[in-house]
XYZ file of C-alpha atoms in Angstrom:
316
model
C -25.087 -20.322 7.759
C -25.861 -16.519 8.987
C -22.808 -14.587 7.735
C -21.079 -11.683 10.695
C -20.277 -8.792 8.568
C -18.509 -6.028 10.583
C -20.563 -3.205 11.275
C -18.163 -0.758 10.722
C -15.036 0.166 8.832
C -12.239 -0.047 11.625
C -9.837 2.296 12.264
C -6.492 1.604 12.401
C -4.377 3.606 15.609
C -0.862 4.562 14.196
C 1.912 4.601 16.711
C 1.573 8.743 16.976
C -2.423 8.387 17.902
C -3.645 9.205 14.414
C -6.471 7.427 13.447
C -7.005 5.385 9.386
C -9.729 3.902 8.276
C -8.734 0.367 7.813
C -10.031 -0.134 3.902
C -9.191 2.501 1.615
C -8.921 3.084 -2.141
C -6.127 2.783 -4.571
C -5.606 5.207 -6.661
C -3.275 3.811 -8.786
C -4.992 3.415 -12.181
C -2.502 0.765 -13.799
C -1.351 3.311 -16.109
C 0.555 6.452 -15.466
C -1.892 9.754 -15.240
C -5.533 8.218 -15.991
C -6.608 11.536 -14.847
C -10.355 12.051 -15.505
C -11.043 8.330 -14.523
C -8.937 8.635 -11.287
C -11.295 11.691 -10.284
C -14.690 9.883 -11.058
C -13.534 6.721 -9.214
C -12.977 8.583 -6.160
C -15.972 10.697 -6.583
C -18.303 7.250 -6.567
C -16.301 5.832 -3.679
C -16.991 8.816 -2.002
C -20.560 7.776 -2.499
C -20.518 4.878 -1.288
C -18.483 5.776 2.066
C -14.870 5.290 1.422
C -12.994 7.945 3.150
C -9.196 6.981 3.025
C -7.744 7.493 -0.044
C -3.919 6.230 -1.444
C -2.183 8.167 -4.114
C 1.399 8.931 -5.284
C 3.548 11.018 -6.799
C 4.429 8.785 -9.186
C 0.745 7.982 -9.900
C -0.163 11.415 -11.986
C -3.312 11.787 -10.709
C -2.498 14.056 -7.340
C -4.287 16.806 -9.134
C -7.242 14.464 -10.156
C -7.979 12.692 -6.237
C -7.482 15.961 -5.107
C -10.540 17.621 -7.096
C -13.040 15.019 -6.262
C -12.204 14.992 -2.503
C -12.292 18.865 -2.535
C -15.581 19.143 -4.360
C -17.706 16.345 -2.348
C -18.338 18.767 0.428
C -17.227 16.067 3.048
C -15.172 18.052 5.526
C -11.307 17.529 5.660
C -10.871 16.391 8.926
C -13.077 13.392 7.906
C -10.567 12.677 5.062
C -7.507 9.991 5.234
C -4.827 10.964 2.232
C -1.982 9.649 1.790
C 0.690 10.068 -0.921
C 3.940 9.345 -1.407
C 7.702 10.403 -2.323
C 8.472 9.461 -6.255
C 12.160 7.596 -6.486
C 13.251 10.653 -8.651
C 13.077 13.196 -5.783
C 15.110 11.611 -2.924
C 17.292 14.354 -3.672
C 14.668 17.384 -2.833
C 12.282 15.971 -0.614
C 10.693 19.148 1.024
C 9.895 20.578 -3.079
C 8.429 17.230 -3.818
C 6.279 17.270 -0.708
C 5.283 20.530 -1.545
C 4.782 19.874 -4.911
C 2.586 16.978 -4.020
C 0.334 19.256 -1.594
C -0.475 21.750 -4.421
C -1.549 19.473 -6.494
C -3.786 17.880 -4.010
C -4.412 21.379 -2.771
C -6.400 19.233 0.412
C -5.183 21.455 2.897
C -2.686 19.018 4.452
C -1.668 15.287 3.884
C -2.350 12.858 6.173
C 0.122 10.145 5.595
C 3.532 10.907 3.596
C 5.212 7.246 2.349
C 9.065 7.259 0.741
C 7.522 5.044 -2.324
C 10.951 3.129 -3.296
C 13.808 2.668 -0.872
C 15.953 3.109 -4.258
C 16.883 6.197 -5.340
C 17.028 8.108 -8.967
C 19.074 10.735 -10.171
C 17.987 13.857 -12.525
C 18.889 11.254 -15.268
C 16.968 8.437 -14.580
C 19.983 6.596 -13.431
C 19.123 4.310 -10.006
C 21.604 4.859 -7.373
C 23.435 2.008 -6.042
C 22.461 1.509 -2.064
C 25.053 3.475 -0.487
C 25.295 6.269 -3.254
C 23.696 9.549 -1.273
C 20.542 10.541 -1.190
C 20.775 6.981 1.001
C 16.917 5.991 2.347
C 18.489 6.935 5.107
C 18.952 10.700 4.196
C 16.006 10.843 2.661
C 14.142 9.759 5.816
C 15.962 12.346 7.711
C 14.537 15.079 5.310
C 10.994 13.114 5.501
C 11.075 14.080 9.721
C 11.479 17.859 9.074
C 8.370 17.627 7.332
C 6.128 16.728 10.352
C 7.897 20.471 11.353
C 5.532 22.143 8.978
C 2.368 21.025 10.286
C 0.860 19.978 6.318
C 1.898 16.006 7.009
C 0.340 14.092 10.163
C 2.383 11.386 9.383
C 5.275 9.854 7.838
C 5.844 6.228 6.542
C 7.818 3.910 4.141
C 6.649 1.679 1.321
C 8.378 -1.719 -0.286
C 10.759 -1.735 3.031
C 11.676 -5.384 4.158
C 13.489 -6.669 7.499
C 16.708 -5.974 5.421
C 15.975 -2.116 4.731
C 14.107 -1.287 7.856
C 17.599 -2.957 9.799
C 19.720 -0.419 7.734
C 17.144 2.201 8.145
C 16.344 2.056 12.476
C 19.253 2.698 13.885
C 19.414 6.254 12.704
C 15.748 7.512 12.920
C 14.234 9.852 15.124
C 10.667 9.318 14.094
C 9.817 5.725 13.977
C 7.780 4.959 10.009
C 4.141 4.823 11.076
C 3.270 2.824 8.341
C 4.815 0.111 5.990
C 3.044 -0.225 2.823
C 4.170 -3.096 1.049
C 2.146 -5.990 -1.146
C 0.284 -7.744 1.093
C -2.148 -11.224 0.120
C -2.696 -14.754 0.945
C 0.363 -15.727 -1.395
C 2.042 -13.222 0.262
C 1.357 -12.933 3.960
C 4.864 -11.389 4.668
C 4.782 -13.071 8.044
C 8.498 -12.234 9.232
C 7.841 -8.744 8.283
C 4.503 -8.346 9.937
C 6.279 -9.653 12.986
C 8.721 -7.226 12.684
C 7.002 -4.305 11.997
C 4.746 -5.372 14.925
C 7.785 -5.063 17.013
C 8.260 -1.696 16.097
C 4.854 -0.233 16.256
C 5.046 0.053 12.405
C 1.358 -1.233 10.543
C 1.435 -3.069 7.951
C -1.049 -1.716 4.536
C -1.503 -4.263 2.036
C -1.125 -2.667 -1.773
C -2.459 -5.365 -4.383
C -4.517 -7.001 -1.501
C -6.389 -8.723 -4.308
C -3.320 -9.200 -6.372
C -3.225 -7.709 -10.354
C -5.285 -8.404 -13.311
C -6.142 -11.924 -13.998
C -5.053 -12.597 -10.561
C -4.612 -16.389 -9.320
C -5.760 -15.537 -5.802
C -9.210 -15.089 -6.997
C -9.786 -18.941 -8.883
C -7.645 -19.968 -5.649
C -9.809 -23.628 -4.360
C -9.376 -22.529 -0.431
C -10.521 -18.978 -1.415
C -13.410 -20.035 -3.281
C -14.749 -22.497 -1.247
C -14.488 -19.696 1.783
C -16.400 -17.553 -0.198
C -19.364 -20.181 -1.417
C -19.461 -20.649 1.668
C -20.167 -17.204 3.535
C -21.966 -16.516 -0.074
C -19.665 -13.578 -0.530
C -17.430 -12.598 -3.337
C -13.665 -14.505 -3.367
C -12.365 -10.500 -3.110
C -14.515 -10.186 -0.042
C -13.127 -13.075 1.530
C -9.609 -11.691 0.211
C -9.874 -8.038 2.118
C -11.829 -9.493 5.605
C -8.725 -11.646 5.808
C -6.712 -8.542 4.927
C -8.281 -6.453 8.221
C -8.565 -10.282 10.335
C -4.942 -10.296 10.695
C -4.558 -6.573 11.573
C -3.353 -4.949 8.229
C -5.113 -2.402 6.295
C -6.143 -2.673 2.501
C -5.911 -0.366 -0.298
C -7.911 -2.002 -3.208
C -8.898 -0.094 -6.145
C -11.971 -0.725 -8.216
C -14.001 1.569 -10.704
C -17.112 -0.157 -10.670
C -19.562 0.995 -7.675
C -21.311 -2.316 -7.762
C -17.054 -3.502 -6.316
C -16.600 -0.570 -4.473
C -19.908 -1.730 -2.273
C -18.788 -5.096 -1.879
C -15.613 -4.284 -1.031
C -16.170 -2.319 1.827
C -18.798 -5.014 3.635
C -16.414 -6.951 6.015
C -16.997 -10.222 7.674
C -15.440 -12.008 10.277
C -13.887 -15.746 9.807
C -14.540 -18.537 12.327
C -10.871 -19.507 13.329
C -11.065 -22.596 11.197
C -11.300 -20.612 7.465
C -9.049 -17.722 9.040
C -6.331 -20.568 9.571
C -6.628 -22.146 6.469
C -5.895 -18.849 4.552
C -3.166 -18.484 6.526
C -1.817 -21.434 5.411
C -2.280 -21.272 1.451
C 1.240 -19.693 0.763
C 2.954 -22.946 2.485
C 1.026 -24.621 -0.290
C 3.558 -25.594 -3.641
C 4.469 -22.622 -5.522
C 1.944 -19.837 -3.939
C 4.295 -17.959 -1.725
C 5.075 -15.577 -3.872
C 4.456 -11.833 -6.100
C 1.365 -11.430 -8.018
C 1.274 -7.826 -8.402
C 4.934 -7.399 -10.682
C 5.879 -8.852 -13.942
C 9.294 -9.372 -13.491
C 11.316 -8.677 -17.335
C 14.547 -6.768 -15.232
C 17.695 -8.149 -14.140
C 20.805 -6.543 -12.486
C 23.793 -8.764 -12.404
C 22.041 -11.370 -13.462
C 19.142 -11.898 -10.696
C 15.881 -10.259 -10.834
C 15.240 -6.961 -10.347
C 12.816 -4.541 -9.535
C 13.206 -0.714 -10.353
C 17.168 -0.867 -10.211
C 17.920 -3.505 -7.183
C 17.465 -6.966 -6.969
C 15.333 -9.003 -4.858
C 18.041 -9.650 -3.043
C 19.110 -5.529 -2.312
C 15.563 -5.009 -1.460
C 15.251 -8.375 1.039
C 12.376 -9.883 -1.079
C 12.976 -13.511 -0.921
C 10.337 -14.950 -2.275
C 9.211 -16.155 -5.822
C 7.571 -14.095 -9.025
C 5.408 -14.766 -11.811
């Protein structure tokens, strides 16, 4: 069969009219800091014509993805960056932000994301949900940054139907993104329906899950892919964009890079039948954490449980 690859990377509209590329690179390095590789990865995606580009506070490599956008001579305005508020500075959001731009020192940020809806003290200690900074106070400090004019636009990451309930009622600026992980285990349906509500889009972090990931010796995945003759993480992104989500991926090898970025297009039979792997037996669930935490007993992720964050699904 002749394979339809998209022709170009879409772009995604954000409920304020600002435009991201739907496929973009993850700059999380699966280690804190990670530095110099951080900066070469970026430069060769560069290369090969990735142009939105997902770091963090949290990440230690601001300074890093900031260099290698800065010295590839592509303008700015051509540019999609997004980082994101660390759990330790809920407290002082406009020095963090400003923290985060010097580092970058990319003119402006496109796309600023509270990382964690949990908060952390100077200590280290996680604040219980309705200790202040609350998400919700920290959201309220995130909307005096679109003031400044060095953010585009703000957004929330790990949020569920649970937090974004608590959070809604008391925003002024709607979160023009949701980034949360996003896969064939883990299609998130109710909360893609939800967010779709609310003009929120959905980006998919872990789109191809974590190392050694089952999604990619998967039987409906691989058979899609033998038969399109693409790779099994091709098959995993195109679904990714199919359903309307963007994907954040993150690869050092150009050779990945390349093959990540060519898109194809399902016939409605395959697209369905992704759609229905997580209803299979124990595959709706996280592939991206390790879970080794527990808070009264139930498992936990950075300081609240599944159940405080509205994750109800399974773990590995």
């Amino acid at each position: 069969m002749t394979t339809e690859f998209l022709s170009s990377t879409p772009l995604i509209a954000l409920n304020n009219g600002q435009k991201m590329p739907a496929v973009g690179l993850g700059c999380w390095m699966g280690s804190y800091g990670e530095g110099e590789r951080c900066e070469q990865m970026v430069r060769t995606a560069l290369k090969v014509g990735y142009r939105h580009f997902d770091t963090a506070a949290g990440y230690q490599n601001e300074e890093h993805t900031g260099k290698a956008l800065r010295e590839s001579g592509i303008p700015r305005s051509e540019i999609f960056l997004t980082t994101k508020l660390a759990n330790t500075d809920h407290h002082r959001v406009k020095e963090a932000f400003e923290a985060s731009l010097a580092r970058l020192n990319c003119e402006y940020v496109d796309l600023y994301l509270m990382h964690w809806p949990q908060a952390q003290d100077e200590s280290g200690r996680v604040l219980k949900q309705e200790e202040s900074p609350t998400f919700v106070e920290t959201w309220r400090e995130m909307e005096k940054l679109l003031d400044t004019g060095k953010v585009k636009s703000i957004g929330v990451s790990n949020f569920s139907v649970k937090t974004f309930d608590a959070l809604l009622p008391h925003v002024n600026v709607v979160p023009a993104v949701n980034q949360v992980q996003l896969h064939p285990y883990l299609p998130q349906v109710e909360l893609m329906d939800y967010c779709t509500s609310k003009g929120i889009h959905l980006t998919a972090y872990s789109p191809l899950g974590q190392t050694n990931s089952p999604l990619f010796t998967d039987e409906t995945i691989v058979r899609i892919a033998e038969k399109y003759d693409v790779t099994t993480g091709q098959v995993l992104l195109s679904w990714g964009i199919q359903r309307g989500t963007s994907v954040i991926p993150k690869s050092e090898r150009e050779e990945r890079l390349r093959t990540n970025f060519k898109l194809l297009k399902f016939d409605s039979e395959d697209f369905e039948a992704i759609n229905a792997i997580h209803k299979q037996p124990g595959k709706n669930k996280n592939v991206a954490y390790r879970m080794g935490t527990y808070v009264d007993g139930k498992p936990a992720l950075f300081g609240w449980t599944y159940e405080q964050l509205g994750w109800e699904y399974e773990y590995e």
